[in-house]
């Protein structure tokens, strides 16, 4: 990794579950990622009956996860009609007036679900409020294709579900919205569970190693709306501030407009432009932790100063809140020791939120 010595470089403060961290950012304009920095990986063989073909996909994933932590996937199996319907329903919702959209806001201040208006979030307090709007939906066992009887889920697991917070009635002004997003969520569950098996193979683990942790995953199916804003002069507000993701990995669909940027190891912002019929996958903090820092959770942000509205639809994927997490055996150091202790996912998320609050207090 190159040594960063530029006198004009800036320091970016970030929240992490391990405390506040700092990254140095070079003063260069963002450039497009190279194929090595953001490779294209076909998932066609991930669905093969041949284990060796599935392992070949896993090897490509490992290479990307240890380089920048971000890659494209194609041949992913999600029907184009499902994506298009969710995209159009999203546009129809966000193009409404605020008085209509705000009906989809969850009651209370601590419910991480429903509609969030512009400047409702500050993902990185050192960069100010985010101008994007969003809807967040939580894991809902009622619509999980792998759950036969949601009522039979043990109470100690079910208590971590927050799907009840989602005010679906508030989206009824767009009649197709709920159905379109439930379909996207269901297809997203299929895709992320399959990817989790590929990640297991990439770590030289049994393919089913993470299956139990993905039985009732902590997955948020979100839609981000970036309003049409012309390129500003001087210091611009943040569309979606610099951050790393909480969980295991994120699968992102983005429209044709673009705006996603990743900070590479050298401290250079690189563009991850949209490519037809693909998703972008990025490693998240929990994956970095359970791999003993072998896999990289990249810092990323989104800007949209094109004058054109933008939609992205991330599937933020994690293990069930009740699950214990520890460094996997194939990633222990040469001394056989793990850098990190065993905790639950719920404890992990709490640590991350606490650090965000600390960063907010410092920025105030």
CSV table of C-alpha atoms in Angstrom, one decimal:
chain,number,residue,atom,x,y,z
A,1,UNK,CA,0.0,0.0,0.0
A,2,UNK,CA,1.3,3.4,-1.0
A,3,UNK,CA,2.4,5.8,1.7
A,4,UNK,CA,0.2,8.9,1.8
A,5,UNK,CA,2.3,12.1,2.2
A,6,UNK,CA,0.5,14.8,0.4
A,7,UNK,CA,0.4,18.0,2.4
A,8,UNK,CA,-3.0,18.8,0.9
A,9,UNK,CA,-4.6,15.5,2.0
A,10,UNK,CA,-7.5,15.7,4.4
A,11,UNK,CA,-8.5,13.4,7.3
A,12,UNK,CA,-11.9,11.7,7.2
A,13,UNK,CA,-13.4,10.8,10.6
A,14,UNK,CA,-15.6,7.6,10.7
A,15,UNK,CA,-17.6,5.6,13.1
A,16,UNK,CA,-16.8,1.9,13.5
A,17,UNK,CA,-17.8,-0.7,16.1
A,18,UNK,CA,-14.2,-0.6,17.3
A,19,UNK,CA,-14.3,3.1,18.0
A,20,UNK,CA,-13.7,6.2,16.0
A,21,UNK,CA,-11.2,5.8,13.1
A,22,UNK,CA,-9.6,8.2,10.6
A,23,UNK,CA,-8.7,7.8,7.0
A,24,UNK,CA,-6.5,10.0,4.9
A,25,UNK,CA,-8.0,11.3,1.6
A,26,UNK,CA,-5.9,12.5,-1.3
A,27,UNK,CA,-6.8,15.8,-2.9
A,28,UNK,CA,-7.4,14.2,-6.4
A,29,UNK,CA,-10.7,14.3,-8.3
A,30,UNK,CA,-12.5,10.9,-8.2
A,31,UNK,CA,-11.6,8.6,-11.1
A,32,UNK,CA,-13.4,5.5,-12.4
A,33,UNK,CA,-12.4,2.2,-10.8
A,34,UNK,CA,-10.2,-0.1,-12.7
A,35,UNK,CA,-11.4,-3.7,-13.4
A,36,UNK,CA,-9.0,-4.8,-10.7
A,37,UNK,CA,-10.5,-2.4,-8.2
A,38,UNK,CA,-14.1,-3.3,-9.0
A,39,UNK,CA,-14.1,-6.6,-11.0
A,40,UNK,CA,-17.1,-8.1,-12.7
A,41,UNK,CA,-18.0,-11.5,-11.4
A,42,UNK,CA,-20.5,-13.8,-13.1
A,43,UNK,CA,-22.6,-15.8,-10.7
A,44,UNK,CA,-23.7,-18.2,-13.3
A,45,UNK,CA,-21.6,-21.0,-11.9
A,46,UNK,CA,-22.7,-20.2,-8.3
A,47,UNK,CA,-25.9,-22.0,-9.1
A,48,UNK,CA,-24.1,-25.0,-10.8
A,49,UNK,CA,-24.5,-28.5,-9.4
A,50,UNK,CA,-20.7,-28.8,-9.8
A,51,UNK,CA,-18.9,-27.9,-6.5
A,52,UNK,CA,-15.7,-27.0,-8.3
A,53,UNK,CA,-17.5,-24.5,-10.5
A,54,UNK,CA,-19.0,-22.9,-7.4
A,55,UNK,CA,-15.6,-22.7,-5.8
A,56,UNK,CA,-14.3,-20.9,-8.9
A,57,UNK,CA,-16.8,-18.2,-8.3
A,58,UNK,CA,-15.8,-18.1,-4.7
A,59,UNK,CA,-12.2,-17.6,-5.6
A,60,UNK,CA,-13.1,-14.5,-7.6
A,61,UNK,CA,-15.1,-13.2,-4.7
A,62,UNK,CA,-12.1,-13.7,-2.3
A,63,UNK,CA,-9.8,-11.8,-4.7
A,64,UNK,CA,-12.2,-8.8,-4.8
A,65,UNK,CA,-12.9,-8.9,-1.0
A,66,UNK,CA,-9.2,-8.7,-0.2
A,67,UNK,CA,-8.4,-6.0,-2.8
A,68,UNK,CA,-11.0,-3.2,-2.4
A,69,UNK,CA,-13.9,-5.0,-0.9
A,70,UNK,CA,-16.2,-4.1,-3.8
A,71,UNK,CA,-17.3,-5.9,-7.0
A,72,UNK,CA,-20.0,-6.1,-9.6
A,73,UNK,CA,-22.1,-9.3,-10.0
A,74,UNK,CA,-23.9,-10.3,-13.2
A,75,UNK,CA,-26.0,-13.5,-14.0
A,76,UNK,CA,-27.4,-13.1,-10.5
A,77,UNK,CA,-30.8,-14.7,-11.2
A,78,UNK,CA,-33.0,-11.8,-10.0
A,79,UNK,CA,-35.8,-11.3,-12.7
A,80,UNK,CA,-35.4,-8.0,-14.5
A,81,UNK,CA,-39.2,-7.4,-14.1
A,82,UNK,CA,-38.9,-7.5,-10.3
A,83,UNK,CA,-36.2,-4.9,-10.3
A,84,UNK,CA,-38.0,-2.7,-12.8
A,85,UNK,CA,-41.3,-2.8,-10.9
A,86,UNK,CA,-39.5,-1.9,-7.6
A,87,UNK,CA,-37.7,0.9,-9.4
A,88,UNK,CA,-40.8,2.4,-11.0
A,89,UNK,CA,-42.8,2.1,-7.7
A,90,UNK,CA,-40.0,4.0,-6.0
A,91,UNK,CA,-40.0,6.8,-8.5
A,92,UNK,CA,-43.8,7.0,-8.2
A,93,UNK,CA,-43.6,7.3,-4.4
A,94,UNK,CA,-40.8,9.8,-4.1
A,95,UNK,CA,-42.2,12.1,-6.8
A,96,UNK,CA,-45.2,12.8,-4.5
A,97,UNK,CA,-45.5,15.9,-2.3
A,98,UNK,CA,-44.1,15.8,1.2
A,99,UNK,CA,-47.5,15.7,2.9
A,100,UNK,CA,-48.2,12.4,1.2
A,101,UNK,CA,-44.8,10.8,1.6
A,102,UNK,CA,-44.6,11.6,5.3
A,103,UNK,CA,-47.5,9.3,6.0
A,104,UNK,CA,-45.1,6.5,5.5
A,105,UNK,CA,-42.8,7.7,8.4
A,106,UNK,CA,-42.8,5.3,11.3
A,107,UNK,CA,-44.0,6.7,14.6
A,108,UNK,CA,-41.4,7.4,17.3
A,109,UNK,CA,-37.9,8.6,16.9
A,110,UNK,CA,-36.0,5.3,17.3
A,111,UNK,CA,-37.8,3.2,14.7
A,112,UNK,CA,-35.3,2.5,11.9
A,113,UNK,CA,-38.1,1.8,9.3
A,114,UNK,CA,-40.4,3.6,7.0
A,115,UNK,CA,-39.9,6.9,5.2
A,116,UNK,CA,-37.1,9.4,6.0
A,117,UNK,CA,-37.3,12.9,4.5
A,118,UNK,CA,-34.3,14.9,3.3
A,119,UNK,CA,-31.8,15.8,6.1
A,120,UNK,CA,-33.4,13.3,8.5
A,121,UNK,CA,-30.1,11.4,8.7
A,122,UNK,CA,-26.5,12.4,9.2
A,123,UNK,CA,-24.5,9.2,8.4
A,124,UNK,CA,-21.3,11.1,8.8
A,125,UNK,CA,-21.7,14.1,11.1
A,126,UNK,CA,-18.4,15.7,10.0
A,127,UNK,CA,-20.0,16.0,6.5
A,128,UNK,CA,-23.4,17.4,7.6
A,129,UNK,CA,-26.9,16.1,6.9
A,130,UNK,CA,-27.7,13.8,4.0
A,131,UNK,CA,-29.9,15.3,1.3
A,132,UNK,CA,-31.3,12.0,0.1
A,133,UNK,CA,-34.7,10.6,1.0
A,134,UNK,CA,-35.2,6.9,1.8
A,135,UNK,CA,-37.5,4.1,2.8
A,136,UNK,CA,-36.2,1.3,5.0
A,137,UNK,CA,-38.0,-2.0,5.4
A,138,UNK,CA,-36.9,-4.7,7.8
A,139,UNK,CA,-36.7,-8.5,7.7
A,140,UNK,CA,-40.3,-9.8,7.8
A,141,UNK,CA,-40.7,-13.6,8.3
A,142,UNK,CA,-44.3,-13.4,6.9
A,143,UNK,CA,-42.8,-12.9,3.4
A,144,UNK,CA,-39.7,-15.0,3.8
A,145,UNK,CA,-40.1,-17.9,1.3
A,146,UNK,CA,-38.1,-20.2,3.6
A,147,UNK,CA,-40.4,-19.7,6.6
A,148,UNK,CA,-43.4,-22.0,6.7
A,149,UNK,CA,-45.0,-20.7,10.0
A,150,UNK,CA,-43.9,-17.3,11.4
A,151,UNK,CA,-45.8,-18.0,14.5
A,152,UNK,CA,-43.6,-21.0,15.3
A,153,UNK,CA,-40.4,-18.9,15.5
A,154,UNK,CA,-39.1,-19.0,19.0
A,155,UNK,CA,-39.7,-15.8,21.1
A,156,UNK,CA,-36.0,-15.1,21.7
A,157,UNK,CA,-35.5,-14.8,18.0
A,158,UNK,CA,-38.8,-13.1,17.1
A,159,UNK,CA,-38.2,-10.3,19.7
A,160,UNK,CA,-35.4,-9.0,17.5
A,161,UNK,CA,-37.8,-8.5,14.5
A,162,UNK,CA,-38.9,-4.9,13.8
A,163,UNK,CA,-41.0,-5.4,10.7
A,164,UNK,CA,-44.0,-4.2,12.7
A,165,UNK,CA,-42.5,-0.7,12.6
A,166,UNK,CA,-43.0,-0.5,8.8
A,167,UNK,CA,-46.1,1.7,8.1
A,168,UNK,CA,-47.1,0.0,4.8
A,169,UNK,CA,-50.5,1.9,4.9
A,170,UNK,CA,-48.5,5.1,4.4
A,171,UNK,CA,-47.4,3.9,1.0
A,172,UNK,CA,-51.0,3.1,-0.3
A,173,UNK,CA,-51.0,6.3,-2.4
A,174,UNK,CA,-48.8,4.2,-4.7
A,175,UNK,CA,-50.9,1.0,-4.8
A,176,UNK,CA,-48.2,-1.2,-6.4
A,177,UNK,CA,-45.5,-0.1,-4.0
A,178,UNK,CA,-45.9,-2.8,-1.3
A,179,UNK,CA,-46.3,-5.7,-3.7
A,180,UNK,CA,-43.3,-4.5,-5.8
A,181,UNK,CA,-41.0,-4.2,-2.7
A,182,UNK,CA,-42.1,-7.5,-1.1
A,183,UNK,CA,-41.2,-9.2,-4.4
A,184,UNK,CA,-37.8,-7.4,-4.5
A,185,UNK,CA,-37.2,-8.4,-0.8
A,186,UNK,CA,-38.1,-12.0,-1.5
A,187,UNK,CA,-35.8,-12.2,-4.5
A,188,UNK,CA,-33.2,-10.4,-2.5
A,189,UNK,CA,-33.4,-13.1,0.2
A,190,UNK,CA,-32.7,-15.8,-2.4
A,191,UNK,CA,-29.8,-13.9,-3.8
A,192,UNK,CA,-28.1,-13.0,-0.5
A,193,UNK,CA,-28.5,-16.5,0.9
A,194,UNK,CA,-26.8,-17.9,-2.2
A,195,UNK,CA,-24.1,-15.3,-1.9
A,196,UNK,CA,-23.5,-16.1,1.7
A,197,UNK,CA,-22.7,-19.7,0.6
A,198,UNK,CA,-20.3,-18.4,-1.9
A,199,UNK,CA,-18.6,-16.3,0.7
A,200,UNK,CA,-18.3,-19.4,2.9
A,201,UNK,CA,-16.5,-21.2,0.1
A,202,UNK,CA,-14.3,-18.2,-0.4
A,203,UNK,CA,-13.2,-18.6,3.2
A,204,UNK,CA,-12.4,-22.3,2.8
A,205,UNK,CA,-15.4,-23.2,4.9
A,206,UNK,CA,-18.2,-25.7,4.4
A,207,UNK,CA,-20.7,-24.2,2.0
A,208,UNK,CA,-23.4,-24.3,4.6
A,209,UNK,CA,-21.3,-22.8,7.4
A,210,UNK,CA,-23.4,-19.6,7.6
A,211,UNK,CA,-26.8,-21.2,6.8
A,212,UNK,CA,-28.1,-21.1,10.4
A,213,UNK,CA,-27.1,-17.5,10.8
A,214,UNK,CA,-29.1,-16.6,7.7
A,215,UNK,CA,-32.3,-18.4,8.7
A,216,UNK,CA,-33.8,-15.1,10.0
A,217,UNK,CA,-31.3,-12.6,8.7
A,218,UNK,CA,-31.0,-9.0,9.8
A,219,UNK,CA,-31.6,-7.7,6.3
A,220,UNK,CA,-32.8,-4.2,5.4
A,221,UNK,CA,-34.4,-3.8,2.0
A,222,UNK,CA,-34.1,-0.1,1.3
A,223,UNK,CA,-34.6,2.5,-1.5
A,224,UNK,CA,-32.6,5.7,-1.6
A,225,UNK,CA,-33.9,8.7,-3.6
A,226,UNK,CA,-31.4,11.4,-4.5
A,227,UNK,CA,-33.3,14.5,-5.8
A,228,UNK,CA,-32.2,16.3,-8.9
A,229,UNK,CA,-29.6,18.8,-7.7
A,230,UNK,CA,-27.2,20.8,-10.0
A,231,UNK,CA,-23.5,20.6,-9.4
A,232,UNK,CA,-22.8,23.0,-6.5
A,233,UNK,CA,-20.0,25.5,-6.3
A,234,UNK,CA,-17.8,25.4,-3.2
A,235,UNK,CA,-18.5,23.0,-0.3
A,236,UNK,CA,-21.5,20.8,-1.1
A,237,UNK,CA,-23.9,19.1,1.2
A,238,UNK,CA,-23.6,15.4,1.4
A,239,UNK,CA,-26.0,13.3,-0.6
A,240,UNK,CA,-25.1,10.2,1.4
A,241,UNK,CA,-22.1,10.7,3.7
A,242,UNK,CA,-18.9,8.7,3.9
A,243,UNK,CA,-19.3,5.5,5.9
A,244,UNK,CA,-18.8,1.8,6.1
A,245,UNK,CA,-21.8,-0.6,6.3
A,246,UNK,CA,-22.7,-2.3,9.6
A,247,UNK,CA,-23.4,-5.8,8.6
A,248,UNK,CA,-21.9,-8.7,6.5
A,249,UNK,CA,-22.3,-7.3,3.0
A,250,UNK,CA,-24.5,-5.1,0.9
A,251,UNK,CA,-26.0,-5.8,-2.5
A,252,UNK,CA,-26.8,-2.6,-4.3
A,253,UNK,CA,-28.9,-2.0,-7.4
A,254,UNK,CA,-28.3,1.5,-8.9
A,255,UNK,CA,-30.0,3.2,-11.8
A,256,UNK,CA,-28.3,4.7,-14.8
A,257,UNK,CA,-27.4,8.0,-13.1
A,258,UNK,CA,-24.5,6.8,-10.9
A,259,UNK,CA,-22.8,8.5,-8.0
A,260,UNK,CA,-21.4,5.7,-5.8
A,261,UNK,CA,-17.8,6.3,-4.8
A,262,UNK,CA,-15.4,4.1,-2.8
A,263,UNK,CA,-12.2,5.2,-1.0
A,264,UNK,CA,-9.4,2.8,-2.0
A,265,UNK,CA,-6.4,1.8,0.1
A,266,UNK,CA,-4.3,4.7,-1.3
A,267,UNK,CA,-6.9,7.3,-0.1
A,268,UNK,CA,-8.3,8.0,-3.6
A,269,UNK,CA,-12.0,8.2,-4.2
A,270,UNK,CA,-13.0,6.0,-7.1
A,271,UNK,CA,-16.3,5.9,-9.0
A,272,UNK,CA,-18.3,2.7,-9.2
A,273,UNK,CA,-20.4,3.6,-12.2
A,274,UNK,CA,-23.7,1.8,-13.0
A,275,UNK,CA,-23.5,-1.2,-15.5
A,276,UNK,CA,-26.6,-2.7,-17.0
A,277,UNK,CA,-28.0,-5.9,-15.5
A,278,UNK,CA,-25.6,-5.9,-12.5
A,279,UNK,CA,-25.6,-5.3,-8.8
A,280,UNK,CA,-22.7,-3.9,-6.8
A,281,UNK,CA,-21.6,-5.9,-3.7
A,282,UNK,CA,-19.5,-4.4,-1.0
A,283,UNK,CA,-18.1,-6.0,2.1
A,284,UNK,CA,-19.4,-4.7,5.4
A,285,UNK,CA,-17.9,-4.3,8.9
A,286,UNK,CA,-19.1,-7.6,10.3
A,287,UNK,CA,-17.6,-9.5,7.5
A,288,UNK,CA,-14.3,-7.7,8.1
A,289,UNK,CA,-14.5,-8.7,11.8
A,290,UNK,CA,-15.3,-12.4,11.3
A,291,UNK,CA,-12.5,-12.7,8.8
A,292,UNK,CA,-9.9,-11.2,11.2
A,293,UNK,CA,-9.5,-8.2,8.8
A,294,UNK,CA,-8.7,-10.4,5.8
A,295,UNK,CA,-11.7,-9.0,3.9
A,296,UNK,CA,-12.0,-5.2,3.5
A,297,UNK,CA,-15.1,-3.2,4.5
A,298,UNK,CA,-14.6,-0.2,2.2
A,299,UNK,CA,-15.5,3.4,3.0
A,300,UNK,CA,-18.0,4.7,0.5
A,301,UNK,CA,-20.4,7.6,-0.2
A,302,UNK,CA,-22.8,8.8,-2.8
A,303,UNK,CA,-23.0,12.1,-4.6
A,304,UNK,CA,-25.6,13.2,-7.1
A,305,UNK,CA,-24.9,16.6,-8.6
A,306,UNK,CA,-26.0,15.6,-12.1
A,307,UNK,CA,-29.3,17.6,-12.2
A,308,UNK,CA,-31.1,14.2,-12.6
A,309,UNK,CA,-32.9,12.3,-9.9
A,310,UNK,CA,-31.3,9.0,-8.8
A,311,UNK,CA,-32.6,5.8,-7.3
A,312,UNK,CA,-30.6,3.0,-5.6
A,313,UNK,CA,-32.0,-0.1,-3.9
A,314,UNK,CA,-29.6,-1.7,-1.4
A,315,UNK,CA,-30.0,-5.1,0.4
A,316,UNK,CA,-28.1,-4.5,3.6
A,317,UNK,CA,-27.4,-8.1,4.7
A,318,UNK,CA,-26.5,-9.4,8.1
A,319,UNK,CA,-27.0,-12.4,10.5
A,320,UNK,CA,-29.9,-12.6,12.8
A,321,UNK,CA,-29.7,-10.3,15.8
A,322,UNK,CA,-29.6,-13.2,18.3
A,323,UNK,CA,-26.7,-14.9,16.6
A,324,UNK,CA,-23.2,-15.1,18.1
A,325,UNK,CA,-20.4,-14.0,15.9
A,326,UNK,CA,-16.7,-14.8,16.1
A,327,UNK,CA,-13.7,-15.0,13.9
A,328,UNK,CA,-14.0,-18.0,11.5
A,329,UNK,CA,-11.4,-20.7,12.1
A,330,UNK,CA,-9.8,-20.3,8.6
A,331,UNK,CA,-9.0,-16.7,9.3
A,332,UNK,CA,-7.1,-17.1,12.6
A,333,UNK,CA,-3.6,-15.6,12.6
A,334,UNK,CA,-0.4,-17.5,12.4
A,335,UNK,CA,-0.5,-17.7,16.2
A,336,UNK,CA,-4.0,-19.2,16.1
A,337,UNK,CA,-5.5,-16.2,17.8
A,338,UNK,CA,-8.5,-14.0,16.9
A,339,UNK,CA,-8.2,-10.2,17.0
A,340,UNK,CA,-11.8,-9.9,18.1
A,341,UNK,CA,-14.0,-11.4,20.9
A,342,UNK,CA,-17.3,-13.3,20.5
A,343,UNK,CA,-20.4,-11.1,20.7
A,344,UNK,CA,-23.9,-11.2,19.5
A,345,UNK,CA,-25.1,-9.3,16.4
A,346,UNK,CA,-27.3,-7.2,18.6
A,347,UNK,CA,-24.3,-6.2,20.7
A,348,UNK,CA,-22.4,-5.5,17.5
A,349,UNK,CA,-25.0,-3.1,16.2
A,350,UNK,CA,-25.3,-1.3,19.5
A,351,UNK,CA,-21.5,-0.7,19.6
A,352,UNK,CA,-21.7,0.7,16.1
A,353,UNK,CA,-24.6,3.1,16.9
A,354,UNK,CA,-22.9,4.2,20.1
A,355,UNK,CA,-19.8,5.2,18.1
A,356,UNK,CA,-22.0,7.1,15.6
A,357,UNK,CA,-23.5,9.1,18.5
A,358,UNK,CA,-20.0,9.8,19.8
A,359,UNK,CA,-19.0,11.1,16.4
A,360,UNK,CA,-22.1,13.3,16.3
A,361,UNK,CA,-21.3,14.8,19.7
A,362,UNK,CA,-17.7,15.6,18.5
A,363,UNK,CA,-19.0,17.3,15.4
A,364,UNK,CA,-21.7,19.3,17.2
